[in-house]
mmCIF file of C-alpha atoms in Angstrom:
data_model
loop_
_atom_site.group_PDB
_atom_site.id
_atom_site.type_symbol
_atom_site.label_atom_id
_atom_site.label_comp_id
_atom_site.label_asym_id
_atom_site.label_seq_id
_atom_site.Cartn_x
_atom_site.Cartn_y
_atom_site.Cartn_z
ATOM 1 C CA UNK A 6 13.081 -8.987 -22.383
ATOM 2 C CA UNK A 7 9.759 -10.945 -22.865
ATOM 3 C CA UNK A 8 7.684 -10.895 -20.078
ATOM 4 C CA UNK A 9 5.301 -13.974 -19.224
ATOM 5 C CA UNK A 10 1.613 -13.423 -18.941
ATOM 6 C CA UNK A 11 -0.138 -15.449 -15.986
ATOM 7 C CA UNK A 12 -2.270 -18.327 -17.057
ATOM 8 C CA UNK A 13 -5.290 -16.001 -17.444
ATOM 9 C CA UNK A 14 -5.393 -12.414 -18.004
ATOM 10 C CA UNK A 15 -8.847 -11.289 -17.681
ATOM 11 C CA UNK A 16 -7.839 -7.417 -18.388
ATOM 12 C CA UNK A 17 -7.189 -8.899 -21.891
ATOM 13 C CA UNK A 18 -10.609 -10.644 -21.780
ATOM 14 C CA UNK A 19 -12.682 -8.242 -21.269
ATOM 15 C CA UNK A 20 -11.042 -5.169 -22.729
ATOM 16 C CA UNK A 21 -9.825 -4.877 -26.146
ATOM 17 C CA UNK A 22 -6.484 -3.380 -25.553
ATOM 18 C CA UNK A 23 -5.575 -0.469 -23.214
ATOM 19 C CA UNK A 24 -7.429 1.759 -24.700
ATOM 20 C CA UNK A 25 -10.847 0.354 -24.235
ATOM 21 C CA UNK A 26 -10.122 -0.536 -20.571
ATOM 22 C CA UNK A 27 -8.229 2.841 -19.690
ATOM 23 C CA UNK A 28 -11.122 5.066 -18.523
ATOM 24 C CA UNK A 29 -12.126 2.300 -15.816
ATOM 25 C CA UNK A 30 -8.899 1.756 -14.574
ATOM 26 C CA UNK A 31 -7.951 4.952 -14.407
ATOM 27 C CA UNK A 32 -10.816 6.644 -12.230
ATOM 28 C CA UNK A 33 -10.865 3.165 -10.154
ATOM 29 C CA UNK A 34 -9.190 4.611 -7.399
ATOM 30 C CA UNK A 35 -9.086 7.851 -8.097
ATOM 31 C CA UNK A 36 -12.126 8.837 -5.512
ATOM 32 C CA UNK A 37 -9.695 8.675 -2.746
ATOM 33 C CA UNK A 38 -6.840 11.001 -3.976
ATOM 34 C CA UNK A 39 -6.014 14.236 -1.948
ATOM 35 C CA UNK A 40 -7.338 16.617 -4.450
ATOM 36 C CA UNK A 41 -4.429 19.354 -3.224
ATOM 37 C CA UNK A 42 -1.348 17.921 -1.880
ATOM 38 C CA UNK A 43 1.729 19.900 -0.657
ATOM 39 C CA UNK A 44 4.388 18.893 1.238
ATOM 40 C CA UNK A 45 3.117 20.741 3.850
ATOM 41 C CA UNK A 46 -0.234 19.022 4.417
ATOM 42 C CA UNK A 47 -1.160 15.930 2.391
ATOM 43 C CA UNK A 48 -3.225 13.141 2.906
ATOM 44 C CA UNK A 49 -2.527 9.547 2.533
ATOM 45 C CA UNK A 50 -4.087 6.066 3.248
ATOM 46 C CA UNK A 51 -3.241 2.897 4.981
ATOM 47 C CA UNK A 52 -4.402 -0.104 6.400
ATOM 48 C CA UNK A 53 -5.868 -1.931 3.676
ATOM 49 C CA UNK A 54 -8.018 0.329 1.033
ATOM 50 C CA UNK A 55 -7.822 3.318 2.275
ATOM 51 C CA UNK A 56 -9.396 2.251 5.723
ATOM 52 C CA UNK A 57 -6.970 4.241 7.278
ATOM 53 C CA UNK A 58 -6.213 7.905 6.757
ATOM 54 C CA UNK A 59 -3.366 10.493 7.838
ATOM 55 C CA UNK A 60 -2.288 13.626 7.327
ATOM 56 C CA UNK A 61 1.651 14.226 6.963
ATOM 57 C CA UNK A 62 3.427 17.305 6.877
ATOM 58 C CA UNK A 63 6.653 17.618 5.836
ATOM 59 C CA UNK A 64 9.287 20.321 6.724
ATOM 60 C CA UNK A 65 11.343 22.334 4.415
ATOM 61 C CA UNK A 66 14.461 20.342 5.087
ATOM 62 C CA UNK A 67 12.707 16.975 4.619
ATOM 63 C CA UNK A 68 11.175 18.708 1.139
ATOM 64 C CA UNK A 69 14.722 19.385 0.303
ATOM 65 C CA UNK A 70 15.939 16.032 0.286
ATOM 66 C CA UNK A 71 13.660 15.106 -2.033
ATOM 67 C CA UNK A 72 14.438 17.533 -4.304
ATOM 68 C CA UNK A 73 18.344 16.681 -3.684
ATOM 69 C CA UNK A 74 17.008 13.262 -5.664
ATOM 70 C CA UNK A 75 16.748 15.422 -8.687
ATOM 71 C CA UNK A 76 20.121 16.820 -8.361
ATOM 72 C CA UNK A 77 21.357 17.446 -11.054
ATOM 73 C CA UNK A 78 18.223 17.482 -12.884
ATOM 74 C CA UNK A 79 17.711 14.886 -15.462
ATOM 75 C CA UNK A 80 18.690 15.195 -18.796
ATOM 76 C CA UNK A 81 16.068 13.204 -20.355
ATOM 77 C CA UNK A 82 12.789 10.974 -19.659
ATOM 78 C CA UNK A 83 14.269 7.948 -18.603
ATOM 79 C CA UNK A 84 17.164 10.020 -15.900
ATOM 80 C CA UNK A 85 13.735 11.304 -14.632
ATOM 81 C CA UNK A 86 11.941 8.183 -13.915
ATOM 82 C CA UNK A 87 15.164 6.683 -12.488
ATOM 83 C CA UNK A 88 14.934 9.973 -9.866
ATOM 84 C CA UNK A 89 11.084 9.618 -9.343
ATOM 85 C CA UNK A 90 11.535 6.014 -8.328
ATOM 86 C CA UNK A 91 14.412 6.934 -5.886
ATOM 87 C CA UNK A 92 12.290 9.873 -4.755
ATOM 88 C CA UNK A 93 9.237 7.906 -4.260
ATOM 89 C CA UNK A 94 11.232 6.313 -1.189
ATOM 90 C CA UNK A 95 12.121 8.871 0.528
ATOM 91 C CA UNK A 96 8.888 10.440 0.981
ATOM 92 C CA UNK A 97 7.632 6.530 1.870
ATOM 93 C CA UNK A 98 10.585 6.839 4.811
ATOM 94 C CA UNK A 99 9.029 10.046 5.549
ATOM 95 C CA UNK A 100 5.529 9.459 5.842
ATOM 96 C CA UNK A 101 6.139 5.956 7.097
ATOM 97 C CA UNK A 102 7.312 8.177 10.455
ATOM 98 C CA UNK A 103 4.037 10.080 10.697
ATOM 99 C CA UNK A 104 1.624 7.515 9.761
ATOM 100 C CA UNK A 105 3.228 4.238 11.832
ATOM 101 C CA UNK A 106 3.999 2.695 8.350
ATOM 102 C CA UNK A 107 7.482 2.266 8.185
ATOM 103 C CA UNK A 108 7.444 -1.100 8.422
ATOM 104 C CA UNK A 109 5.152 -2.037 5.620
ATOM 105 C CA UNK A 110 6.005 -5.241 3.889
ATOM 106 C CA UNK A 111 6.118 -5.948 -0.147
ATOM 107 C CA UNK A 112 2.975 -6.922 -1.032
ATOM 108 C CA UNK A 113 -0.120 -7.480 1.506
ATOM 109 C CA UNK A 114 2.295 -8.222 3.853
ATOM 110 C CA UNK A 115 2.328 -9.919 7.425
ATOM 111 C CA UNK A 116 1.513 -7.841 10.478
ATOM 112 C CA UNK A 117 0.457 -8.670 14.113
ATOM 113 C CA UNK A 118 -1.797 -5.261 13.575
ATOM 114 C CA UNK A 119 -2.867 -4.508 9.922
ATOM 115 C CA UNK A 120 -3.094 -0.450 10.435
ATOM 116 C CA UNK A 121 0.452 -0.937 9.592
ATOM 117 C CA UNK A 122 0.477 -2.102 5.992
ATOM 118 C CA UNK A 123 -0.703 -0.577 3.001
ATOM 119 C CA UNK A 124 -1.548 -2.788 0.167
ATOM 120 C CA UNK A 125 -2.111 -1.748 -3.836
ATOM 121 C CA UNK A 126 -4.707 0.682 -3.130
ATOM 122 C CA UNK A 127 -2.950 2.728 -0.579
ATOM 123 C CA UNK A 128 -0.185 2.459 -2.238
ATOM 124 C CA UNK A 129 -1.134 3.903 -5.956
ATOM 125 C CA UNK A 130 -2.942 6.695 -4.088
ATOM 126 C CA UNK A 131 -0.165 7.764 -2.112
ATOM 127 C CA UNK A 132 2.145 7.521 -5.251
ATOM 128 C CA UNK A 133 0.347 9.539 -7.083
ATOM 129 C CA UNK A 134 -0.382 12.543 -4.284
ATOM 130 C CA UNK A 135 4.331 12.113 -4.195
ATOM 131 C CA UNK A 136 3.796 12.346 -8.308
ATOM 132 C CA UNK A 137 1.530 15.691 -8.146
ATOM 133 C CA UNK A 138 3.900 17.441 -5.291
ATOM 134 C CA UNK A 139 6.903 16.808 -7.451
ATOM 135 C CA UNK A 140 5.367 18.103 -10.520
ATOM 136 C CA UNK A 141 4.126 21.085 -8.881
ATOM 137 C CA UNK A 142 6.861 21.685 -7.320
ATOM 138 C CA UNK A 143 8.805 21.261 -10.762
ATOM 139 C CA UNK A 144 10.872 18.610 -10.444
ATOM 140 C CA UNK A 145 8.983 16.390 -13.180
ATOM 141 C CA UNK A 146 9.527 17.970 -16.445
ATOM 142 C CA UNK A 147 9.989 14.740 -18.836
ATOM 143 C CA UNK A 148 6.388 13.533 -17.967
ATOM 144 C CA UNK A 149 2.580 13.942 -17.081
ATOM 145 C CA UNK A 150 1.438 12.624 -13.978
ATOM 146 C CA UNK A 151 -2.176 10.364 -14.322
ATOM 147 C CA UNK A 152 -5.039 9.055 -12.568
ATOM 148 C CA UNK A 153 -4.551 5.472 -11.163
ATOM 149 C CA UNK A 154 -3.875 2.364 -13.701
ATOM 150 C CA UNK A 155 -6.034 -0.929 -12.650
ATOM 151 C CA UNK A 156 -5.712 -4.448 -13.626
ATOM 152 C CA UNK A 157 -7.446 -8.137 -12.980
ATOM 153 C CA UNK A 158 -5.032 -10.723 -13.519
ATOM 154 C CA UNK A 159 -4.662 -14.470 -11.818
ATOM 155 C CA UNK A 160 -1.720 -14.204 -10.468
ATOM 156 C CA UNK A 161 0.206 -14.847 -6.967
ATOM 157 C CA UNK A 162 0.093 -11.400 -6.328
ATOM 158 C CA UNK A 163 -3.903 -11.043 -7.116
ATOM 159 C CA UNK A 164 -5.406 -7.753 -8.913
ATOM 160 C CA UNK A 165 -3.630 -4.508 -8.302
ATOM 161 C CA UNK A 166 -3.628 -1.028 -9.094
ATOM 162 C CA UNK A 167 -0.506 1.767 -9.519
ATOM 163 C CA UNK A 168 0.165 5.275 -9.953
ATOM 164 C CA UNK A 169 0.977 6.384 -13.274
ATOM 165 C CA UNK A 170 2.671 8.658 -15.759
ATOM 166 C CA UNK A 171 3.362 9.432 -19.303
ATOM 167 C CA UNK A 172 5.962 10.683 -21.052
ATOM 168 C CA UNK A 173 5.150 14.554 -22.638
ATOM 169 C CA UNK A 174 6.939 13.969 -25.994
ATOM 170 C CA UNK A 175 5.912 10.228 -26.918
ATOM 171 C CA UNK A 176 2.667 10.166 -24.454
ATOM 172 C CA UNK A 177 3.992 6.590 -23.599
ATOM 173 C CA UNK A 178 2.307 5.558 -20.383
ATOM 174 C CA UNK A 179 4.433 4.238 -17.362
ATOM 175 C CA UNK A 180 3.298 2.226 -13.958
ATOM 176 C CA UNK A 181 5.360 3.798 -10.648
ATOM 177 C CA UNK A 182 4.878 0.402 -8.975
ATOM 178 C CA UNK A 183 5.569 0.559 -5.202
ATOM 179 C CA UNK A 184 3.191 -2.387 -4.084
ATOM 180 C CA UNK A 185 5.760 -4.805 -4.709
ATOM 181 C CA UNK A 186 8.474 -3.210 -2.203
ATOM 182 C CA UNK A 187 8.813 -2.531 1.600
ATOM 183 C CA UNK A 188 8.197 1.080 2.647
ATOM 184 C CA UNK A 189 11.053 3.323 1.764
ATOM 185 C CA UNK A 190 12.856 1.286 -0.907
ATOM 186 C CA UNK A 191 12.651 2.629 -4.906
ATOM 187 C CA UNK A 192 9.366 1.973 -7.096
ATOM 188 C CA UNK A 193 9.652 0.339 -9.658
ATOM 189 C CA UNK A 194 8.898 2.054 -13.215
ATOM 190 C CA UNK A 195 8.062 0.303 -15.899
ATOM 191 C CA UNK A 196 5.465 0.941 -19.361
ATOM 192 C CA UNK A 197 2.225 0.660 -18.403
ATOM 193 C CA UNK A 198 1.285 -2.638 -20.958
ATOM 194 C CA UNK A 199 3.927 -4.730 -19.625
ATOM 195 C CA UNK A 200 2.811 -3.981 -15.724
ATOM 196 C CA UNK A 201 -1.283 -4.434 -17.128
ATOM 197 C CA UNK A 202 0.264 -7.595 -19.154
ATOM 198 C CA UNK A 203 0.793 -9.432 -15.282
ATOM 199 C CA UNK A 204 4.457 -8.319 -14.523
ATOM 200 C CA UNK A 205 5.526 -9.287 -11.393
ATOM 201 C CA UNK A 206 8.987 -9.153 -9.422
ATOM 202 C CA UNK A 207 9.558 -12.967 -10.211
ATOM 203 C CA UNK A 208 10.107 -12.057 -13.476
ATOM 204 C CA UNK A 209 12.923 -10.271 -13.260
ATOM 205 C CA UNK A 210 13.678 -6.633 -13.576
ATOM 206 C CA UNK A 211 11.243 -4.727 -15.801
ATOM 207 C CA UNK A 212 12.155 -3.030 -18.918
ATOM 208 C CA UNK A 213 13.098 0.535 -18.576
ATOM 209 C CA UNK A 214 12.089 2.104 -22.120
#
């Protein structure tokens, strides 16, 4: 599938490639991460870049449904990132509960009070505290969990940022995109130069591999 660029990419301008632009985008965000989450006690942020903060804990049972996501466990990298996006909403539904999220909208949303929403900077932060607790906890084998991925396009949907991982055997780098979705329905995954390329949802379903 070839997906369109937006009229102007200025990741592209100013960076030459990926690689010259990947130690910015990565740390970008990464000053509000929870440097230790569990499912027990993790932090997360809301209301518009990371004005808002909460602290959810989860109970054994709820923990167990995630890991139900990865059961049977994958065979290979792509039957993992299949489960991570699936398992990215159902600690959304979960923390959506504790926080007074659950009705966050795709994008920057509408809300009569914006505590509520979370746009791309809550969201890549909280992604990637679900990302660490899963690969603690051992359920991400195929992959490497990163820092936050950054990008400045022109676009309907405006700059954003996303959580991130890699695969451990071919190091290829993948966006867990839940900015573009309501609270507790799948991320999408896709590689990380398509999403920094300007992929949006109006272009149809992102390439898996």
């Amino acid at each position: 599938m070839t997906v369109p660029k937006p009229l102007i990419t200025l990741a592209a301008t100013f960076c030459l490639g990926l690689g010259a632009c990947a130690e910015v985008e990565e740390h970008r965000v990464a000053k509000n991460l929870d440097p230790n989450p569990t499912p027990t006690s993790y932090r997360v942020c809301f209301g518009n870049s990371c004005r808002l903060h909460g602290r959810v804990s989860l109970t054994p049972e709820q923990w167990q449904q995630v890991r139900a996501v990865f059961d049977p466990p994958p065979v290979d990298a792509l039957g993992e990132r299949r489960a991570v996006a699936q398992a990215i909403a159902v600690l959304e539904r979960f923390t959506g509960e504790q926080t007074g999220t659950s009705e966050d909208a795709p994008g920057m949303g509408v809300h009569l009070n914006p505590d509520e929403q979370l746009d791309c900077i809550d969201e890549s932060t909280n992604s990637t505290s679900y990302l660490r607790m899963m690969a603690a906890d051992g359920l991400i084998k195929f992959h490497n969990v990163g820092f936050p991925a950054h990008r400045f396009v022109l676009s309907a949907w405006g700059p954003s940022n996303t959580a991130t991982m890699s695969d451990a055997a071919s190091h290829k780098r993948y966006a867990v995109e839940s900015y573009f979705r309501a609270n507790g329905e799948p991320a999408y995954v896709l590689p990380l130069d398509v999403w920094i390329e300007g992929w949006t949802p109006e272009d149809g379903d992102p390439p898996e591999t």
